[in-house]
Amino acid sequence: MKHTRRHAFAAAISLAAACATGLAWAESYPSKPITLVVAYPAGGDTDALARLFAEKLSTRVGQPVVVDNRPGASGIIGSAYVSKAAPDGYTLLLAPSTFSIAQLVLKTNGSAGYDVLNGFTPIVQTGSQPLFLVAAGSSGFASVKDAVAAAKDGKSLSYASPGSGSPMHILGEMFARTSGASLSHVPYKGVAPAINDVLGGHVPVTFITLGPVAPYIPNGKLRPLAVASAQRSPLAPNVPTLAEMGYKDVEVTAWNGLWGPRNLPPEIVKMLNSHFNEILRMPDIAARMAVLGTTPVGGEAGVLGKTNAADYTRFGKVIKELGIQAD
């Protein structure tokens, strides 16, 4: 009995010492620069948000926060890099919702080397981005009804997206199925070229986030016809939802969130989550995010994990049913 008690006591002492060491290490974090990985090229929405957050976080923690762009394979290259990093809080990932579906739509599915559901530590959902059906001013479409009528008039209606397998592509195919309209997908390598061709009248409509198209709405070059969210967006309250127009279950909302490698210590997660919740409540941050078509979210770390899992399950089913695949 005494022998057993001695071992139990020693184990308790070891556990207490380990916890104390872990807490001390967490309290000293960060003691060097933090790398914030963006798995897409510089200049896009995610990159802009990362640089916005990096500046604020750096001020709060007293260490540089460096944005590291690692593009390729719909975000898989950058995500894989973070998944293999040490779980010490010095390598983080800011990812859009493509994070949930990239492995499901790529032909290289299964070879990414990470588990999108269990291979990362969720820290905070930073924002929500409603997707809009937007028409070129030259198209003559004043409503969703006009666009659908054109797509049913014996010919297919082309729509642009930032890429095959993107949330915008998925939304377009969901809308085609529900509306019965004949839609032809025209994928581009990014948001800018897709919008440029819609502006030029080469493609009549696009499914897109609001930020990149907002400058062209006041002058009539582009016209938002509907938003694919459950409720109207506070960023464009006069634009009706697709559900209001009679198209039920056509709802896709993009998002972005902060992740760490698997097994990131809870103390680090709590600290970063707290900092980001404070950052997301800053009026200047909300204003700058609105320009990018993004609404701040925040909340507990688990919110991001649940959002990711829900999208993986829901869109995994849609992708399979509709045969959606990236190039």
Coordinates of C-alpha atoms in Angstrom, one line a residue:
M1 CA 0.0 0.0 0.0
K2 CA 2.8 2.4 1.0
H3 CA 4.6 1.6 -2.3
T4 CA 1.4 2.4 -4.3
R5 CA 0.9 5.6 -2.4
R6 CA 4.5 6.7 -3.0
H7 CA 4.1 6.1 -6.8
A8 CA 0.8 8.0 -6.8
F9 CA 2.3 10.9 -4.9
A10 CA 5.3 11.0 -7.3
A11 CA 3.0 10.9 -10.3
A12 CA 1.0 13.8 -8.9
I13 CA 4.2 15.8 -8.3
S14 CA 5.4 15.2 -11.9
L15 CA 2.0 16.2 -13.3
A16 CA 1.9 19.4 -11.3
A17 CA 5.5 20.2 -12.4
A18 CA 4.6 19.6 -16.0
C19 CA 1.5 21.8 -15.7
A20 CA 3.6 24.5 -14.1
T21 CA 6.2 24.3 -16.8
G22 CA 3.5 24.5 -19.5
L23 CA 1.9 27.5 -17.9
A24 CA 5.2 29.3 -17.5
W25 CA 6.0 28.6 -21.2
A26 CA 2.5 29.9 -22.2
E27 CA 3.0 33.0 -20.1
S28 CA 6.2 33.8 -21.9
Y29 CA 4.5 33.5 -25.3
P30 CA 5.2 35.0 -27.7
S31 CA 9.0 35.6 -27.3
K32 CA 9.8 35.8 -31.0
P33 CA 8.0 36.7 -34.3
I34 CA 4.8 34.9 -35.3
T35 CA 4.3 33.7 -38.8
L36 CA 0.8 34.0 -40.2
V37 CA 0.5 31.8 -43.3
V38 CA -1.9 32.7 -46.1
A39 CA -2.3 29.8 -48.6
Y40 CA -3.1 32.2 -51.5
P41 CA -1.2 34.9 -53.4
A42 CA -0.8 38.4 -52.1
G43 CA -3.5 40.9 -53.1
G44 CA -6.6 38.8 -52.4
D45 CA -9.2 39.1 -49.7
T46 CA -7.6 36.6 -47.3
D47 CA -4.2 38.2 -47.7
A48 CA -5.7 41.7 -47.0
L49 CA -7.4 40.4 -43.9
A50 CA -4.2 38.7 -42.7
R51 CA -2.2 41.9 -43.0
L52 CA -4.9 43.8 -41.2
F53 CA -4.9 41.3 -38.3
A54 CA -1.1 41.0 -38.3
E55 CA -0.7 44.7 -37.6
K56 CA -3.1 44.7 -34.7
L57 CA -1.9 41.5 -33.2
S58 CA 1.7 42.6 -33.4
T59 CA 0.9 45.7 -31.4
R60 CA -1.0 43.7 -28.7
V61 CA 1.7 41.0 -28.2
G62 CA 4.8 43.1 -28.7
Q63 CA 6.3 40.9 -31.4
P64 CA 6.3 41.1 -35.2
V65 CA 3.6 39.1 -37.0
V66 CA 4.8 38.3 -40.5
V67 CA 2.4 37.3 -43.3
D68 CA 3.8 34.4 -45.3
N69 CA 2.1 33.7 -48.6
R70 CA 2.3 30.0 -49.7
P71 CA -0.2 29.7 -52.6
G72 CA -1.0 26.6 -54.7
A73 CA -3.5 23.8 -55.0
S74 CA -6.5 25.7 -53.8
G75 CA -4.8 26.4 -50.5
I76 CA -3.6 22.9 -49.8
I77 CA 0.1 23.7 -50.0
G78 CA -0.1 26.4 -47.3
S79 CA -2.4 24.4 -45.2
A80 CA -0.2 21.4 -45.3
Y81 CA 2.8 23.5 -44.3
V82 CA 1.0 24.7 -41.1
S83 CA -0.3 21.2 -40.3
K84 CA 3.4 20.0 -40.1
A85 CA 4.6 23.0 -38.0
A86 CA 5.5 22.7 -34.4
P87 CA 2.4 23.3 -32.1
D88 CA 4.0 26.2 -30.3
G89 CA 1.9 29.1 -31.6
Y90 CA 4.6 30.6 -33.9
T91 CA 3.1 29.3 -37.1
L92 CA -0.6 30.0 -37.7
L93 CA -2.9 29.8 -40.7
L94 CA -5.6 32.3 -41.8
A95 CA -7.8 30.4 -44.1
P96 CA -11.0 31.1 -46.1
S97 CA -13.8 28.5 -46.2
T98 CA -12.2 26.8 -49.2
F99 CA -10.1 25.2 -46.5
S100 CA -13.1 22.9 -45.8
I101 CA -13.6 21.7 -49.3
A102 CA -10.3 21.9 -51.2
Q103 CA -9.5 18.2 -50.7
L104 CA -13.0 17.2 -51.7
V105 CA -12.8 18.9 -55.1
L106 CA -9.2 18.5 -56.2
K107 CA -8.1 15.5 -58.3
T108 CA -5.3 15.0 -55.8
N109 CA -7.8 14.3 -53.1
G110 CA -6.3 12.2 -50.3
S111 CA -2.7 13.1 -51.0
A112 CA -2.6 16.4 -49.1
G113 CA -1.1 14.9 -46.0
Y114 CA -3.4 16.4 -43.4
D115 CA -6.8 15.9 -41.9
V116 CA -9.0 18.9 -42.4
L117 CA -11.3 17.9 -39.5
N118 CA -8.7 16.8 -36.9
G119 CA -5.3 18.0 -38.1
F120 CA -5.6 21.6 -36.9
T121 CA -6.5 23.5 -33.8
P122 CA -9.3 26.0 -34.3
I123 CA -8.6 29.4 -32.7
V124 CA -11.3 31.8 -33.9
Q125 CA -13.7 32.4 -36.7
T126 CA -12.6 35.9 -37.9
G127 CA -15.3 36.7 -40.4
S128 CA -18.3 35.8 -42.5
Q129 CA -18.6 36.7 -46.2
P130 CA -22.1 36.4 -47.9
L131 CA -22.0 35.4 -51.6
F132 CA -24.0 37.4 -54.1
L133 CA -25.4 36.8 -57.5
V134 CA -24.1 39.8 -59.5
A135 CA -25.0 40.8 -63.0
A136 CA -23.1 43.0 -65.5
G137 CA -24.9 46.3 -66.1
S138 CA -24.7 45.6 -69.8
S139 CA -26.6 42.3 -69.3
G140 CA -29.9 44.1 -68.9
F141 CA -30.8 41.9 -65.9
A142 CA -32.6 43.8 -63.2
S143 CA -33.6 40.8 -61.2
V144 CA -32.9 37.1 -60.6
K145 CA -36.1 36.4 -62.6
D146 CA -34.5 38.1 -65.6
A147 CA -31.4 36.0 -65.4
V148 CA -33.3 32.7 -65.0
A149 CA -35.6 33.6 -67.9
A150 CA -32.6 34.2 -70.1
A151 CA -31.1 30.8 -69.0
K152 CA -34.4 29.0 -69.9
D153 CA -34.8 30.7 -73.3
G154 CA -33.2 27.9 -75.3
K155 CA -29.6 28.7 -74.4
S156 CA -27.2 28.4 -71.5
L157 CA -26.3 31.4 -69.4
S158 CA -22.6 31.7 -68.5
Y159 CA -21.5 32.6 -65.0
A160 CA -18.0 33.4 -63.8
S161 CA -16.3 32.2 -60.6
P162 CA -12.8 32.7 -59.1
G163 CA -12.1 29.0 -59.8
S164 CA -13.3 25.5 -60.2
G165 CA -14.3 23.9 -56.9
S166 CA -14.6 27.3 -55.1
P167 CA -17.6 28.1 -52.9
M168 CA -18.8 30.3 -55.7
H169 CA -18.7 27.4 -58.2
I170 CA -20.6 25.2 -55.7
L171 CA -23.2 28.0 -55.3
G172 CA -23.6 28.3 -59.0
E173 CA -24.3 24.6 -59.5
M174 CA -26.7 24.6 -56.5
F175 CA -28.6 27.5 -58.0
A176 CA -28.8 25.8 -61.4
R177 CA -30.2 22.7 -59.9
T178 CA -32.8 24.5 -57.9
S179 CA -33.9 27.0 -60.5
G180 CA -33.9 24.6 -63.4
A181 CA -31.8 27.2 -65.4
S182 CA -29.1 26.1 -67.8
L183 CA -25.9 27.6 -66.5
S184 CA -22.5 27.2 -67.9
H185 CA -19.6 27.6 -65.5
V186 CA -16.6 29.8 -66.6
P187 CA -13.8 29.4 -64.0
Y188 CA -11.0 32.0 -63.6
K189 CA -7.8 32.0 -61.7
G190 CA -8.9 34.4 -59.0
V191 CA -11.4 37.1 -58.3
A192 CA -9.9 39.9 -60.3
P193 CA -10.0 38.3 -63.7
A194 CA -13.5 36.9 -63.1
I195 CA -14.8 40.4 -62.3
N196 CA -12.9 42.0 -65.2
D197 CA -14.7 39.7 -67.7
V198 CA -18.1 40.4 -66.2
L199 CA -17.3 44.2 -66.3
G200 CA -16.3 43.7 -70.0
G201 CA -19.6 42.0 -70.8
H202 CA -17.9 38.7 -71.7
V203 CA -19.8 36.9 -69.0
P204 CA -23.2 38.2 -67.9
V205 CA -23.2 37.1 -64.2
T206 CA -21.0 36.0 -61.4
F207 CA -21.3 34.5 -57.9
I208 CA -18.9 36.5 -55.7
T209 CA -18.3 38.2 -52.4
L210 CA -19.3 41.8 -52.1
G211 CA -16.0 43.5 -51.5
P212 CA -14.4 43.2 -54.9
V213 CA -17.6 44.3 -56.8
A214 CA -18.7 47.1 -54.4
P215 CA -16.8 49.9 -56.3
Y216 CA -18.7 49.1 -59.5
I217 CA -22.3 49.1 -58.0
P218 CA -22.9 52.8 -57.6
N219 CA -22.1 53.6 -61.2
G220 CA -24.3 50.7 -62.5
K221 CA -21.5 48.7 -64.1
L222 CA -22.4 45.8 -61.8
R223 CA -25.8 45.0 -60.2
P224 CA -26.3 42.7 -57.2
L225 CA -29.4 40.7 -57.8
A226 CA -29.5 38.5 -54.7
V227 CA -27.6 37.3 -51.7
A228 CA -27.2 33.5 -50.9
S229 CA -27.4 33.8 -47.1
A230 CA -30.2 33.0 -44.7
Q231 CA -30.9 36.7 -44.0
R232 CA -30.2 39.9 -45.9
S233 CA -26.6 41.1 -45.4
P234 CA -26.0 44.2 -43.3
L235 CA -23.5 45.1 -45.9
A236 CA -26.2 45.4 -48.6
P237 CA -29.6 45.4 -46.8
N238 CA -31.6 46.3 -49.9
V239 CA -30.5 43.2 -51.8
P240 CA -33.0 40.3 -51.3
T241 CA -32.0 36.7 -50.4
L242 CA -32.4 33.9 -52.9
A243 CA -34.9 32.4 -50.5
E244 CA -37.0 35.5 -50.8
M245 CA -37.0 35.1 -54.5
G246 CA -38.4 31.5 -54.2
Y247 CA -35.1 29.6 -54.4
K248 CA -35.0 27.6 -51.2
D249 CA -31.9 25.7 -49.9
V250 CA -29.5 27.7 -52.1
E251 CA -27.5 29.1 -49.3
V252 CA -23.7 29.4 -49.3
T253 CA -21.8 31.7 -47.0
A254 CA -18.1 32.0 -47.1
W255 CA -16.0 32.5 -44.0
N256 CA -12.5 32.9 -42.8
G257 CA -10.8 31.7 -39.6
L258 CA -7.5 31.4 -37.7
W259 CA -6.0 27.9 -37.2
G260 CA -2.9 26.5 -35.5
P261 CA -1.3 23.0 -35.9
R262 CA -2.9 20.1 -34.1
N263 CA -2.3 20.0 -30.3
L264 CA -1.7 23.7 -29.9
P265 CA -1.7 24.2 -26.1
P266 CA -5.0 25.4 -24.7
E267 CA -3.3 28.4 -23.0
I268 CA -2.0 29.6 -26.4
V269 CA -5.4 29.1 -28.0
K270 CA -7.2 31.0 -25.2
M271 CA -4.7 33.9 -25.4
L272 CA -4.9 34.2 -29.2
N273 CA -8.7 33.9 -29.1
S274 CA -8.9 36.7 -26.6
H275 CA -6.7 39.0 -28.6
F276 CA -8.6 38.4 -31.8
N277 CA -12.0 38.9 -30.2
E278 CA -10.7 42.3 -29.0
I279 CA -9.4 43.1 -32.4
L280 CA -12.7 42.1 -34.1
R281 CA -14.6 44.5 -31.8
M282 CA -12.5 47.5 -32.9
P283 CA -14.6 50.0 -35.0
D284 CA -11.7 50.6 -37.5
I285 CA -11.3 46.9 -38.0
A286 CA -15.0 46.4 -38.6
A287 CA -15.0 49.3 -41.1
R288 CA -12.0 48.0 -43.0
M289 CA -13.5 44.4 -43.1
A290 CA -16.7 45.8 -44.5
V291 CA -14.8 47.2 -47.4
L292 CA -13.7 43.6 -48.1
G293 CA -17.3 42.4 -47.9
T294 CA -16.6 40.7 -44.5
T295 CA -18.5 40.9 -41.2
P296 CA -16.6 40.2 -38.0
V297 CA -17.6 37.0 -36.1
G298 CA -15.3 36.1 -33.2
G299 CA -16.6 34.0 -30.3
E300 CA -15.1 30.8 -28.8
A301 CA -12.6 28.6 -30.6
G302 CA -15.2 25.9 -31.0
V303 CA -17.3 28.1 -33.2
L304 CA -14.8 27.8 -36.0
G305 CA -14.4 24.0 -35.5
K306 CA -18.2 23.5 -35.8
T307 CA -18.5 25.8 -38.9
N308 CA -15.7 23.9 -40.6
A309 CA -17.1 20.4 -39.8
A310 CA -20.6 21.5 -40.9
D311 CA -19.3 22.8 -44.3
Y312 CA -17.2 19.7 -44.8
T313 CA -20.2 17.4 -44.3
R314 CA -22.8 19.5 -46.2
F315 CA -20.7 20.5 -49.2
G316 CA -19.1 17.1 -49.4
K317 CA -22.5 15.7 -50.2
V318 CA -23.3 18.5 -52.7
I319 CA -19.9 18.1 -54.4
K320 CA -20.5 14.3 -54.8
E321 CA -24.1 14.8 -56.0
L322 CA -23.2 17.5 -58.6
G323 CA -19.9 16.0 -59.7
I324 CA -18.0 19.2 -58.9
Q325 CA -14.3 19.0 -59.4
A326 CA -11.4 21.5 -59.5
D327 CA -9.0 21.6 -62.4

